XYZ file of C-alpha atoms in Angstrom:
708
model
C -164.418 -38.630 -17.789
C -167.376 -38.066 -20.121
C -166.879 -34.299 -19.897
C -163.176 -34.699 -20.644
C -163.886 -36.823 -23.751
C -166.414 -34.309 -25.108
C -164.049 -31.417 -24.423
C -161.158 -33.202 -26.137
C -163.284 -34.022 -29.204
C -164.527 -30.492 -29.525
C -161.094 -29.025 -29.021
C -159.532 -31.383 -31.598
C -162.189 -30.464 -34.165
C -161.489 -26.805 -33.689
C -157.765 -27.329 -34.028
C -158.208 -29.252 -37.337
C -160.460 -26.570 -38.764
C -158.122 -23.787 -37.748
C -154.953 -25.276 -39.223
C -154.804 -23.906 -42.816
C -151.848 -24.707 -45.054
C -151.583 -21.304 -46.758
C -149.286 -18.550 -45.588
C -152.111 -16.026 -45.725
C -154.037 -18.042 -43.201
C -151.137 -17.874 -40.750
C -150.921 -14.140 -41.282
C -154.608 -13.824 -40.512
C -154.164 -15.842 -37.327
C -151.302 -13.604 -36.256
C -153.545 -10.581 -36.621
C -156.289 -12.057 -34.388
C -156.030 -11.825 -30.593
C -154.699 -14.997 -29.039
C -156.956 -16.301 -26.226
C -155.421 -16.852 -22.811
C -154.358 -20.466 -22.377
C -156.451 -22.671 -20.124
C -154.942 -23.156 -16.677
C -155.953 -25.775 -14.151
C -157.675 -24.343 -11.105
C -155.761 -24.503 -7.829
C -158.009 -26.153 -5.210
C -158.210 -24.939 -1.625
C -159.698 -26.889 1.268
C -162.506 -25.480 3.437
C -164.386 -26.741 6.495
C -167.999 -26.177 7.446
C -169.044 -24.384 10.608
C -172.702 -24.681 11.484
C -174.449 -22.356 13.902
C -178.066 -22.262 14.972
C -179.071 -19.765 12.321
C -176.491 -20.082 9.564
C -173.828 -22.194 7.921
C -170.451 -20.848 6.898
C -167.416 -22.283 5.168
C -163.974 -21.264 6.368
C -160.639 -21.888 4.655
C -157.759 -23.845 6.086
C -154.349 -22.229 6.087
C -152.343 -22.693 2.898
C -150.008 -25.101 4.681
C -152.890 -27.266 5.897
C -154.640 -27.065 2.531
C -151.489 -28.256 0.762
C -151.182 -31.166 3.204
C -154.787 -32.145 2.519
C -154.312 -31.893 -1.249
C -151.260 -34.137 -1.125
C -153.141 -36.603 1.057
C -156.098 -36.501 -1.347
C -153.824 -37.604 -4.177
C -152.615 -40.449 -1.954
C -156.160 -41.545 -1.093
C -156.893 -42.247 -4.742
C -154.165 -44.866 -4.695
C -155.116 -46.448 -1.348
C -158.207 -48.121 -0.002
C -157.726 -47.287 3.668
C -158.486 -43.925 5.262
C -155.804 -41.230 5.411
C -155.799 -38.930 8.481
C -154.169 -35.486 8.372
C -153.639 -33.322 11.477
C -154.470 -29.639 10.948
C -154.906 -26.437 12.963
C -151.928 -27.044 15.207
C -152.888 -30.749 15.447
C -156.081 -29.832 17.313
C -158.169 -31.419 14.540
C -157.840 -34.569 12.449
C -159.144 -34.664 8.879
C -160.349 -37.997 7.529
C -159.615 -37.223 3.909
C -161.581 -40.027 2.303
C -164.604 -39.424 4.507
C -164.253 -35.651 4.133
C -164.807 -35.107 7.871
C -163.086 -32.951 10.478
C -162.792 -34.372 14.021
C -161.766 -32.493 17.168
C -158.872 -34.070 19.056
C -158.992 -32.563 22.543
C -162.695 -31.862 23.155
C -166.104 -33.225 22.303
C -167.462 -31.725 19.093
C -169.617 -33.122 16.324
C -167.613 -33.880 13.165
C -167.972 -31.311 10.402
C -167.710 -31.556 6.634
C -164.633 -30.533 4.660
C -164.431 -29.824 0.937
C -161.852 -29.582 -1.776
C -163.089 -26.302 -3.254
C -162.541 -24.887 -6.754
C -165.770 -23.015 -7.617
C -167.680 -20.546 -5.459
C -170.965 -18.634 -5.578
C -172.528 -15.683 -3.793
C -176.074 -14.352 -3.878
C -177.117 -10.724 -3.502
C -177.899 -11.173 0.188
C -174.859 -13.325 0.986
C -171.929 -11.732 2.782
C -169.316 -14.185 1.564
C -168.721 -16.693 -1.190
C -169.772 -20.295 -0.574
C -168.079 -23.303 -2.179
C -169.955 -25.601 -4.523
C -170.006 -29.342 -3.828
C -167.065 -31.130 -5.388
C -169.034 -33.016 -8.046
C -170.790 -29.824 -9.165
C -167.447 -28.011 -9.320
C -166.034 -30.758 -11.529
C -168.945 -30.255 -13.939
C -168.222 -26.539 -14.113
C -164.799 -27.280 -15.561
C -166.525 -27.301 -18.965
C -165.278 -23.743 -18.601
C -162.221 -25.168 -20.377
C -164.122 -25.258 -23.680
C -164.999 -21.578 -23.538
C -161.432 -20.618 -22.702
C -159.854 -22.836 -25.339
C -162.246 -21.792 -28.099
C -162.519 -18.237 -26.817
C -166.243 -18.590 -27.256
C -168.328 -17.100 -24.476
C -171.997 -16.611 -23.625
C -172.140 -20.358 -23.310
C -174.972 -21.923 -21.327
C -174.394 -24.936 -19.090
C -177.614 -26.658 -18.077
C -177.822 -29.213 -15.283
C -180.362 -31.968 -14.586
C -181.817 -30.157 -11.578
C -182.767 -27.221 -13.798
C -179.993 -24.863 -12.745
C -178.228 -22.912 -15.481
C -174.728 -21.448 -15.575
C -173.990 -18.805 -18.213
C -170.364 -18.087 -19.066
C -170.593 -14.474 -20.207
C -166.820 -13.894 -20.172
C -163.854 -15.000 -18.047
C -164.750 -12.491 -15.337
C -168.551 -12.703 -15.468
C -170.157 -16.065 -14.805
C -173.705 -16.257 -13.400
C -175.928 -18.993 -12.035
C -179.702 -18.943 -12.557
C -181.938 -21.128 -10.445
C -185.186 -22.568 -11.807
C -188.407 -21.019 -10.550
C -189.515 -24.339 -9.087
C -186.609 -24.300 -6.615
C -187.415 -20.798 -5.414
C -189.491 -20.110 -2.348
C -193.206 -20.027 -3.093
C -193.706 -16.707 -1.353
C -191.193 -14.822 -3.492
C -193.364 -12.169 -5.104
C -191.987 -10.940 -8.424
C -190.434 -12.933 -11.290
C -187.373 -10.722 -11.116
C -186.745 -11.929 -7.574
C -187.350 -15.514 -8.601
C -184.661 -15.432 -11.263
C -182.154 -13.258 -9.445
C -178.765 -14.792 -10.338
C -175.785 -15.741 -8.263
C -172.261 -14.572 -8.966
C -169.910 -17.451 -9.734
C -166.119 -17.393 -9.303
C -163.413 -19.914 -10.158
C -160.524 -20.465 -7.748
C -159.966 -19.167 -4.218
C -157.733 -16.369 -5.495
C -160.676 -14.778 -7.323
C -162.837 -14.316 -4.200
C -162.428 -12.070 -1.179
C -161.624 -14.472 1.641
C -159.065 -14.176 4.408
C -156.906 -17.269 4.446
C -155.404 -17.711 7.924
C -151.701 -17.936 8.475
C -150.366 -21.313 9.417
C -149.221 -21.980 12.978
C -145.619 -22.843 13.836
C -145.233 -26.548 14.446
C -142.997 -26.107 17.479
C -144.816 -25.559 20.788
C -142.813 -23.688 23.424
C -145.364 -23.719 26.228
C -148.700 -25.353 27.051
C -151.520 -23.541 28.880
C -154.739 -25.056 30.231
C -157.666 -22.640 30.601
C -160.481 -23.393 33.092
C -163.800 -21.579 32.734
C -166.030 -20.105 35.441
C -169.727 -20.490 36.172
C -172.177 -21.508 33.482
C -171.779 -22.996 30.010
C -171.203 -19.626 28.290
C -168.025 -17.594 28.714
C -168.870 -14.230 27.169
C -171.765 -11.938 26.262
C -172.176 -13.727 22.930
C -172.893 -16.924 24.875
C -169.944 -18.704 23.328
C -168.453 -21.851 24.790
C -165.051 -22.161 26.440
C -163.788 -23.780 23.226
C -164.657 -20.754 21.097
C -163.295 -18.276 23.639
C -159.991 -20.130 23.960
C -159.772 -20.216 20.158
C -159.990 -16.422 20.145
C -157.373 -16.133 22.882
C -155.051 -18.427 20.941
C -155.519 -16.387 17.762
C -154.712 -13.191 19.660
C -151.531 -14.744 21.043
C -150.397 -15.835 17.574
C -150.938 -12.315 16.274
C -149.006 -10.826 19.207
C -146.118 -13.241 18.699
C -145.865 -12.086 15.088
C -145.777 -8.419 16.134
C -143.939 -8.414 19.488
C -141.554 -11.344 18.934
C -141.065 -10.895 15.215
C -137.296 -11.162 15.175
C -137.254 -14.230 17.406
C -139.831 -15.885 15.146
C -137.884 -15.062 12.008
C -134.702 -16.461 13.567
C -136.525 -19.653 14.509
C -135.899 -19.134 18.229
C -139.550 -19.487 19.210
C -142.579 -21.394 18.026
C -145.932 -20.764 19.663
C -147.937 -21.225 22.852
C -150.740 -23.777 22.827
C -153.925 -23.003 24.764
C -156.376 -25.816 25.514
C -159.838 -25.439 27.130
C -160.850 -27.363 30.244
C -164.613 -27.888 30.454
C -166.131 -29.044 33.751
C -169.668 -27.615 33.490
C -171.005 -30.365 31.223
C -169.836 -33.089 33.620
C -171.514 -31.398 36.584
C -174.810 -30.840 34.764
C -174.777 -34.101 32.810
C -176.912 -37.192 33.282
C -174.319 -38.804 35.564
C -175.035 -36.454 38.479
C -178.740 -35.923 37.792
C -178.513 -32.564 39.547
C -180.320 -30.653 36.806
C -183.296 -32.983 37.034
C -183.358 -32.662 40.814
C -183.197 -28.878 40.666
C -185.862 -28.716 37.968
C -188.357 -30.581 40.151
C -188.199 -27.861 42.803
C -187.965 -24.855 40.451
C -190.978 -22.549 40.346
C -192.706 -22.194 36.959
C -192.724 -18.387 36.902
C -190.053 -16.266 35.156
C -188.802 -19.483 33.592
C -185.975 -17.961 31.566
C -184.458 -16.200 34.557
C -184.774 -19.326 36.688
C -183.164 -21.440 33.955
C -180.266 -18.983 33.798
C -179.895 -19.122 37.577
C -179.986 -22.929 37.668
C -177.510 -23.278 34.808
C -175.098 -20.571 35.892
C -175.276 -19.017 39.354
C -175.918 -22.300 41.149
C -172.407 -23.430 40.194
C -171.160 -21.280 43.083
C -173.327 -23.212 45.530
C -172.406 -26.535 43.959
C -168.743 -25.771 44.588
C -169.496 -25.332 48.293
C -171.269 -28.690 48.439
C -169.091 -31.682 49.409
C -170.762 -33.934 46.846
C -170.656 -31.658 43.833
C -167.397 -29.941 44.792
C -165.754 -33.348 44.549
C -167.295 -33.806 41.097
C -166.056 -30.400 39.935
C -162.513 -30.829 41.241
C -162.228 -34.390 39.959
C -163.454 -33.285 36.540
C -161.008 -30.370 36.310
C -158.011 -32.434 37.420
C -158.828 -35.494 35.309
C -159.538 -33.338 32.257
C -156.272 -31.435 32.648
C -154.342 -34.689 33.083
C -156.130 -36.266 30.114
C -155.369 -33.291 27.883
C -151.768 -33.233 29.084
C -151.280 -36.919 28.278
C -152.938 -36.590 24.880
C -150.887 -33.511 24.039
C -147.646 -35.298 24.932
C -148.657 -38.223 22.736
C -149.266 -35.964 19.757
C -146.207 -33.804 20.469
C -143.554 -36.267 21.683
C -140.838 -33.681 21.055
C -142.415 -31.179 23.485
C -140.133 -30.371 26.417
C -141.581 -27.037 27.524
C -143.347 -26.038 30.724
C -147.057 -25.971 31.478
C -149.179 -23.201 33.015
C -152.810 -22.944 34.087
C -155.384 -20.179 33.707
C -158.620 -19.902 35.658
C -161.457 -17.463 34.990
C -163.866 -16.488 37.770
C -164.843 -19.611 39.715
C -162.327 -21.561 37.646
C -159.528 -19.587 39.296
C -160.811 -20.523 42.764
C -160.949 -24.185 41.752
C -157.331 -24.030 40.594
C -156.259 -22.093 43.699
C -157.716 -24.728 46.020
C -156.250 -27.504 43.913
C -152.768 -25.962 43.770
C -152.884 -25.322 47.506
C -153.343 -29.047 48.025
C -150.715 -30.398 45.632
C -147.823 -32.424 47.014
C -144.329 -31.903 45.705
C -143.004 -35.191 47.073
C -140.504 -33.645 49.468
C -142.744 -31.966 51.997
C -143.432 -33.487 55.393
C -146.579 -33.268 57.397
C -146.788 -30.455 59.875
C -146.277 -31.723 63.402
C -144.348 -34.837 62.358
C -140.643 -34.941 63.307
C -138.459 -34.491 60.243
C -136.459 -37.578 61.136
C -139.662 -39.660 61.116
C -141.607 -38.562 58.069
C -145.155 -39.850 57.862
C -145.480 -41.988 54.751
C -149.106 -42.632 53.948
C -148.441 -45.372 51.439
C -145.797 -47.221 53.463
C -146.800 -47.295 57.148
C -148.733 -50.304 58.408
C -150.963 -50.603 61.433
C -148.164 -52.349 63.313
C -145.646 -49.602 62.521
C -148.085 -46.921 63.597
C -148.885 -48.569 66.929
C -145.166 -49.164 67.538
C -144.475 -45.474 66.908
C -147.127 -44.616 69.497
C -145.870 -47.220 71.998
C -149.181 -49.079 71.820
C -148.094 -52.282 70.086
C -149.834 -54.343 72.777
C -153.186 -53.447 71.189
C -152.225 -54.797 67.746
C -153.917 -58.166 68.293
C -157.084 -56.455 69.547
C -157.381 -54.351 66.423
C -156.431 -57.139 64.029
C -159.074 -59.386 65.576
C -161.650 -56.862 64.339
C -159.920 -56.751 60.902
C -158.968 -53.121 61.424
C -156.262 -51.537 59.310
C -155.140 -47.917 59.140
C -157.915 -47.048 56.736
C -160.692 -48.369 58.960
C -158.968 -47.134 62.131
C -159.111 -43.596 60.775
C -162.893 -43.922 60.635
C -163.230 -45.074 64.263
C -164.590 -42.834 66.974
C -163.867 -42.819 70.677
C -166.848 -45.042 71.412
C -165.687 -47.653 68.911
C -162.279 -47.989 70.564
C -163.877 -48.052 74.033
C -166.051 -50.977 72.964
C -162.864 -52.846 72.076
C -161.665 -52.479 75.658
C -158.923 -49.925 74.923
C -158.379 -47.575 77.910
C -158.939 -43.819 77.734
C -155.260 -42.842 77.495
C -154.397 -45.076 74.511
C -157.699 -44.116 72.866
C -156.788 -40.425 73.024
C -153.316 -41.141 71.644
C -154.712 -43.087 68.693
C -157.467 -40.578 67.883
C -155.151 -37.584 68.164
C -152.543 -39.251 65.948
C -155.079 -40.269 63.323
C -156.679 -36.836 63.355
C -153.421 -34.958 62.962
C -151.380 -37.285 60.779
C -153.697 -39.544 58.826
C -157.117 -37.934 58.642
C -156.052 -34.807 56.699
C -154.876 -37.051 53.860
C -157.140 -40.063 54.003
C -160.528 -38.513 54.744
C -160.299 -36.383 51.611
C -159.395 -33.272 53.518
C -157.395 -30.208 52.742
C -153.822 -30.198 53.969
C -153.331 -26.536 54.661
C -149.822 -25.443 53.822
C -148.008 -23.144 56.236
C -148.931 -19.558 55.540
C -152.552 -20.239 54.589
C -153.762 -21.136 58.068
C -156.454 -19.391 60.021
C -154.936 -18.311 63.349
C -155.862 -21.013 65.873
C -158.163 -19.918 68.644
C -158.304 -23.166 70.604
C -156.326 -23.134 73.831
C -153.760 -25.884 74.216
C -151.368 -27.034 76.888
C -147.597 -27.278 76.681
C -147.861 -30.745 75.099
C -149.901 -29.382 72.243
C -153.109 -31.173 73.287
C -156.292 -29.244 72.615
C -158.485 -28.406 75.552
C -161.553 -28.586 73.317
C -163.498 -31.820 73.760
C -164.699 -31.936 70.142
C -164.901 -35.527 68.993
C -163.835 -36.831 65.633
C -167.414 -36.849 64.420
C -167.886 -33.238 65.449
C -164.703 -32.200 63.678
C -166.026 -33.803 60.516
C -169.515 -32.367 60.507
C -169.477 -29.109 62.459
C -168.177 -26.967 59.602
C -170.595 -24.093 59.681
C -169.255 -22.419 62.798
C -168.530 -18.724 62.854
C -164.908 -17.678 62.513
C -165.281 -15.905 65.833
C -165.941 -19.176 67.671
C -163.189 -21.261 69.207
C -162.172 -23.337 66.191
C -158.685 -24.435 65.162
C -158.951 -24.813 61.414
C -155.554 -26.452 61.206
C -156.900 -29.495 63.050
C -160.189 -29.468 61.180
C -160.388 -31.453 57.978
C -161.813 -28.475 56.136
C -158.667 -26.386 56.002
C -159.419 -22.710 55.523
C -163.115 -23.261 55.092
C -162.684 -25.469 52.048
C -165.113 -28.314 51.645
C -163.750 -31.615 52.918
C -162.918 -33.465 49.702
C -160.061 -35.382 48.166
C -157.995 -33.013 46.053
C -156.465 -34.987 43.163
C -152.902 -34.443 42.020
C -151.913 -32.983 38.666
C -149.537 -34.937 36.461
C -147.129 -31.974 36.235
C -145.900 -28.981 38.196
C -147.398 -25.791 36.719
C -144.934 -23.027 35.997
C -147.419 -20.166 36.432
C -151.003 -19.773 37.603
C -152.931 -16.903 35.975
C -156.256 -15.863 37.541
C -158.701 -13.823 35.417
C -161.446 -11.835 37.158
C -160.913 -13.899 40.269
C -162.913 -13.971 43.545
C -160.101 -15.811 45.371
C -159.461 -12.940 47.791
C -163.129 -12.720 48.744
C -163.495 -16.469 49.283
C -160.378 -16.628 51.446
C -161.703 -13.778 53.559
C -165.135 -15.376 53.911
C -163.426 -18.625 54.922
C -161.853 -16.754 57.796
C -158.385 -16.119 56.407
C -157.284 -12.568 57.124
C -153.600 -12.802 56.271
C -151.440 -14.811 53.868
C -147.953 -15.470 55.165
C -145.458 -13.637 52.910
C -143.323 -16.791 52.809
C -146.153 -18.971 51.514
C -145.913 -20.468 48.028
C -147.919 -23.108 46.221
C -146.249 -26.492 46.752
C -145.723 -27.113 43.021
C -146.258 -23.707 41.350
C -143.909 -20.789 41.917
C -145.639 -17.963 40.019
C -149.095 -16.436 40.426
C -150.749 -13.480 38.660
C -154.105 -12.007 39.661
C -155.360 -10.163 36.556
C -158.564 -8.149 36.595
C -160.510 -5.370 34.930
C -161.086 -2.315 37.190
C -164.872 -2.564 36.743
C -165.127 -6.341 37.171
C -167.691 -6.892 39.980
C -166.440 -10.429 40.691
C -162.709 -9.656 40.928
C -160.856 -9.077 44.213
C -157.258 -8.272 45.070
C -154.684 -10.554 46.721
C -151.775 -8.276 47.697
C -153.543 -6.510 50.619
C -153.879 -9.926 52.279
C -150.098 -10.322 52.155
C -148.844 -6.770 52.741
C -151.448 -5.070 54.887
C -149.221 -2.309 56.240
C -148.600 -0.714 52.828
C -151.291 0.633 50.511
C -150.097 -0.664 47.136
C -151.682 0.330 43.871
C -152.042 -2.619 41.472
C -149.659 -2.892 38.549
C -151.124 -1.289 35.434
C -150.998 -3.679 32.479
C -149.523 -1.811 29.484
C -151.555 -1.465 26.330
C -150.381 -4.004 23.774
C -149.354 -1.105 21.531
C -146.946 0.102 24.173
C -148.633 3.075 25.776
C -151.187 4.122 28.329
C -154.624 4.882 26.941
C -155.014 8.570 26.151
C -157.961 9.175 28.470
C -155.970 7.688 31.362
C -153.026 9.942 30.562
C -155.376 12.914 30.579
C -156.905 11.773 33.844
C -153.473 11.422 35.472
C -152.425 14.814 34.161
C -155.540 16.489 35.536
C -154.975 14.773 38.883
C -151.399 16.033 39.022
C -152.540 19.513 38.101
C -155.160 19.452 40.842
C -152.574 18.414 43.426
C -150.199 21.134 42.272
C -152.921 23.777 42.590
C -153.711 22.570 46.076
C -150.128 22.340 47.346
C -148.596 25.437 45.842
C -150.990 28.328 45.401
C -148.371 30.946 44.503
C -146.620 28.904 41.848
C -149.700 27.008 40.833
C -150.068 28.211 37.264
C -146.514 27.534 36.220
C -146.225 24.223 38.085
C -149.642 23.021 36.990
C -148.891 23.775 33.360
C -145.629 21.850 33.570
C -147.465 18.962 35.188
C -150.212 18.958 32.576
C -147.730 19.162 29.722
C -145.607 16.343 31.078
C -145.332 13.692 28.376
C -145.868 9.974 28.956
C -142.776 7.819 28.789
C -143.790 6.293 25.454
C -143.868 9.728 23.848
C -140.559 10.996 25.226
C -137.424 11.255 23.096
C -134.761 8.615 23.747
C -132.670 10.889 25.991
C -135.598 11.791 28.216
C -136.862 8.226 28.184
C -133.572 6.884 29.428
C -133.499 9.403 32.237
C -137.008 8.467 33.326
C -136.107 4.786 33.172
C -133.035 5.446 35.305
C -135.171 7.356 37.783
C -137.627 4.477 37.965
C -134.902 1.907 38.495
C -133.629 3.850 41.489
C -136.936 3.346 43.295
C -136.820 0.531 45.857
C -138.353 -2.695 44.587
C -141.522 -3.707 46.364
C -141.674 -7.345 47.393
C -145.103 -8.828 47.900
C -144.435 -12.177 49.493
C -143.302 -15.314 47.709
C -146.591 -16.318 46.091
C -145.173 -14.882 42.853
C -141.518 -15.245 43.698
C -141.327 -11.829 45.379
C -142.838 -10.025 42.403
C -146.109 -8.152 42.174
C -149.306 -10.207 42.023
C -152.217 -7.859 41.267
C -152.356 -6.586 37.675
C -155.154 -4.341 36.421
C -156.234 -3.806 32.821
C -156.770 -0.334 31.407
C -160.428 0.428 30.828
C -161.487 1.619 27.394
C -162.580 5.245 26.937
C -166.238 4.293 26.447
C -166.170 2.157 29.592
C -165.050 5.085 31.716
C -168.297 6.950 31.025
C -170.408 4.478 33.006
C -168.656 1.753 34.954
C -171.946 0.153 36.026
C -173.101 -0.250 32.438
C -169.983 -2.212 31.511
C -169.646 -4.201 34.748
C -170.818 -7.573 33.400
C -168.920 -7.093 30.154
C -165.798 -6.317 32.198
C -166.013 -9.708 33.879
C -166.140 -11.455 30.508
C -163.590 -9.361 28.605
C -160.448 -11.385 29.286
C -160.895 -13.876 26.452
C -160.635 -11.118 23.839
C -158.115 -8.920 25.646
C -154.863 -8.580 23.729
C -153.341 -6.831 26.744
C -154.023 -9.912 28.886
C -152.666 -12.255 26.218
C -149.492 -10.179 25.915
C -148.910 -10.292 29.680
C -149.094 -14.085 29.557
C -146.718 -14.281 26.602
C -144.237 -11.921 28.238
C -144.203 -13.973 31.446
C -143.717 -17.196 29.470
C -140.994 -15.979 27.132
C -139.163 -13.948 29.769
C -138.499 -17.236 31.547
C -137.282 -18.682 28.245
C -134.871 -15.771 27.833
C -136.521 -14.455 24.647
C -136.355 -10.687 24.175
C -139.591 -8.729 23.966
C -139.891 -6.280 21.044
C -142.140 -3.249 21.140
C -143.447 -2.718 17.577
C -143.057 0.666 15.953
C -146.082 2.917 16.169
């Protein structure tokens, strides 16, 4: 207010002095250049992002900035806080507090600013915004513009000086006392900063706003360790990159549908389980640290924080923690998303990277769709876990005469499932009824109640236990043995269907998801290897996940952790994986050259006499993307005539294994890029496009290949 009063007084004095009554004075004024009128600066809102070594300020989209500016004007009239959702409603801005809070994940609140003035030093790479009160003081710039008087000096109480040389050259000089003591020369001590007014006068990339409508929701589960890529970024940062890539691809490959308002966007949300496993609640890090050797400390810390996650997942205690965390986090995020997007009626998919894909695979294998019946139970007498009582169970077995005996000991179905043969013998129950009860509880109740894996048909290890015509096992393994003898070789006589560990999975309680996933995408997945190690050699072609009908196994050819799935379903045919197209609609040039050279080599080998002519034709054969429309249509027709290959029902009869195209530099040394290949999926536009195409194909939205 004080600045405004001074400016108004000075401006009014100038106007009075420059208002002569003679005609000659007006003529003189007409001959002088008229200064540009003062215009109010257009503010833009920024948020702070702090890293370990630097602090940066990033702009909100213009849509979000406008929402914040409107809310800021409202705050001045209200006493209570005003909250504005930004960035696709993944963050809430407390306008009065000037803080940015994450909605879906844990993150420290960061500062936001209403920015009008910016500065940049010689060593800075980008302009930084001034604090709001300092920016308001700089609006004395109005005097210089109005009076057209430049080379003005603005001095501030802290000793800093701003010199307004001209409208395009404004510099800030810091006092020597604020400089670092070790700065050598006076010239370095007084090196000025460049000052700019308004966001339009600086070089900053303002992001495009996101469509409000969400067509599909995707949860992304990370693998081992807290870092997801070679830059040691968290799952949150990697998913942010993947989301940005998908938005860019929607704008380029679904441009017409976006312009027509047919589609919105796909939301990707990270699922973090590592922090829960390694947090104070489990105490596992402290336990591991006590037994860790002091040598090569950095390598051992990396091993404890990352590689041990694989062993934790094979531990009953910590596997339960991991699975519970993943399921509860997914359900929590799903509920929160529905609350913030009540109009959302789209489907939901899940993505798992590395170990995260195995976690999801085991979880989806053990989902219940509500209509399935237990294997071995007559369809006209479905086993209902939540409805049957002890009396009903004994009546079904024809053993109702033992009801009083069991009730005297306060036994219900839950406690009966925990009884062993010796316990029932102590109650005076004969051998025959004991065997009936134990066999029934083992086959019908134990797989659900004792936190076991119900192995769906098609994912069962071939039984090797001999049985009679009544289906009774000849093995004399007791209930206790079936619970604890889980380390047997797959070559020993073990029927995994009757064991509570399924196909080698740890005996835990697999929680249920609050929705039925549309598609499961696995990135760099070791699922095939783990299934094989668990003793599963073949997946029944008719097998599907109980609640998820689509499955894609996506991997980089040099990924050392990735394994295929299709050979476990179709073992009699040697199928090459499906090559994921480049997002620009072609095969990489070095792969085209490699294929051409391979064809030429085969032609030389098979036809010596006509080798030169045939080989040249083979080498000169153009890829489909480069063919003229007539030739392209003929090739497409030729391809459509080929018989369609069905690879089981895990992906609805469609192909499952999809391989990325390696980059030219990666093909020089596949070992050098092995680790990077396992971590490349978060930044892969080709992977993101495959996900989008699967999602929008099911929504009936046409895919558009952009012009080259």
